[in-house]
Amino acid sequence: MTTTTLPPSPRTRVRRVAELASYEQATLHAILDAAYLCHIAFHDEHGNHCIPTACWRIDGHLYIHGSNGSRMLKLLQDSDVCVTVTHLDGLVLARSAFNHTMNYRSAMVYGRFEKVSDIGQQHAAMDALMEKLVPGRLAHVRGGNAKEYAATTVLRIALDEYAVKQRKGGPIDDADDMAHAVWTGELPLTHGRGAAIADALNNCDMPAYAAAWGMESA
């Protein structure tokens, strides 16, 4: 597998602890694919905003969707924005209070969203969202109808300008602190899955993908 590394732009170049940065597409894709939510920062006449929304990746684009009446979706097509995704993996405990840190994976994407106007591409994108949420579910549910699709806007942003920053491993202590007797290490954080809970009005046997949900790691 060939990994493409794009050069950083002036606004994506990581300057603080630059050794934790990455500009590899494969690393970016892995972080985005593990996420169900992203945060989108933008500006309008009322000030600055940062709004969480569902997201999913198809090839070289990140997708979002919402109602045609969404103020945010309208604004995102008119100006550049910043999209972020963060996974917190653990707390890192060092000998010094100021050397405590966190293990994490994060991505920032810059650019402008564009509307997916082609009906076939819009349908395919929404199908991909359902498949990302729960693989296998799409074949069991009622698909969207013409009215629902007509009321929905699907946007995408190209993954052409981005930065990834991530950390893993234990603490990095100063030499002068090594004699201080205190426990050091990592307190891992995981995003677990609970057992599926049937709705009170459910009238079907639990499908395999729901039964397996609590047995798989997120």
GROMACS .gro file of N, CA and C in nm, residues 11-12 15 27 31 49 59 70-71 73 90 100 161 177 184 206 209:
model
   51
   11ARG      N    1  -0.120   2.711   0.729
   11ARG     CA    2  -0.214   2.699   0.840
   11ARG      C    3  -0.224   2.557   0.895
   12THR      N    4  -0.159   2.459   0.834
   12THR     CA    5  -0.162   2.323   0.889
   12THR      C    6  -0.027   2.281   0.947
   15ARG      N    7   0.365   2.352   1.473
   15ARG     CA    8   0.487   2.414   1.524
   15ARG      C    9   0.514   2.376   1.669
   27THR      N   10  -0.281   0.790   0.773
   27THR     CA   11  -0.301   0.821   0.915
   27THR      C   12  -0.425   0.907   0.934
   31ILE      N   13  -0.791   0.803   1.143
   31ILE     CA   14  -0.850   0.884   1.250
   31ILE      C   15  -0.993   0.922   1.215
   49HIS      N   16  -1.820   3.010   1.576
   49HIS     CA   17  -1.899   2.895   1.620
   49HIS      C   18  -1.818   2.767   1.599
   59ASP      N   19  -1.350   0.786   0.026
   59ASP     CA   20  -1.228   0.816  -0.051
   59ASP      C   21  -1.163   0.945   0.000
   70SER      N   22  -3.071   2.432   0.730
   70SER     CA   23  -2.963   2.452   0.826
   70SER      C   24  -2.880   2.575   0.792
   71ARG      N   25  -2.873   2.667   0.888
   71ARG     CA   26  -2.791   2.787   0.868
   71ARG      C   27  -2.645   2.751   0.849
   73LEU      N   28  -2.509   2.470   0.728
   73LEU     CA   29  -2.479   2.409   0.599
   73LEU      C   30  -2.475   2.512   0.487
   90GLY      N   31  -0.569   0.817   2.655
   90GLY     CA   32  -0.520   0.790   2.789
   90GLY      C   33  -0.462   0.913   2.856
  100HIS      N   34   0.285   1.600   3.312
  100HIS     CA   35   0.168   1.517   3.283
  100HIS      C   36   0.112   1.556   3.146
  161GLU      N   37  -0.601   1.954   0.253
  161GLU     CA   38  -0.521   2.039   0.341
  161GLU      C   39  -0.552   1.999   0.485
  177ASP      N   40   1.408   1.498   3.785
  177ASP     CA   41   1.292   1.445   3.856
  177ASP      C   42   1.298   1.293   3.874
  184THR      N   43   0.441   0.628   3.807
  184THR     CA   44   0.429   0.690   3.675
  184THR      C   45   0.374   0.587   3.577
  206MET      N   46  -3.356  -0.994   1.730
  206MET     CA   47  -3.236  -0.911   1.721
  206MET      C   48  -3.146  -0.963   1.609
  209TYR      N   49  -2.590  -0.821   1.372
  209TYR     CA   50  -2.504  -0.704   1.393
  209TYR      C   51  -2.536  -0.633   1.523
   0.00000   0.00000   0.00000
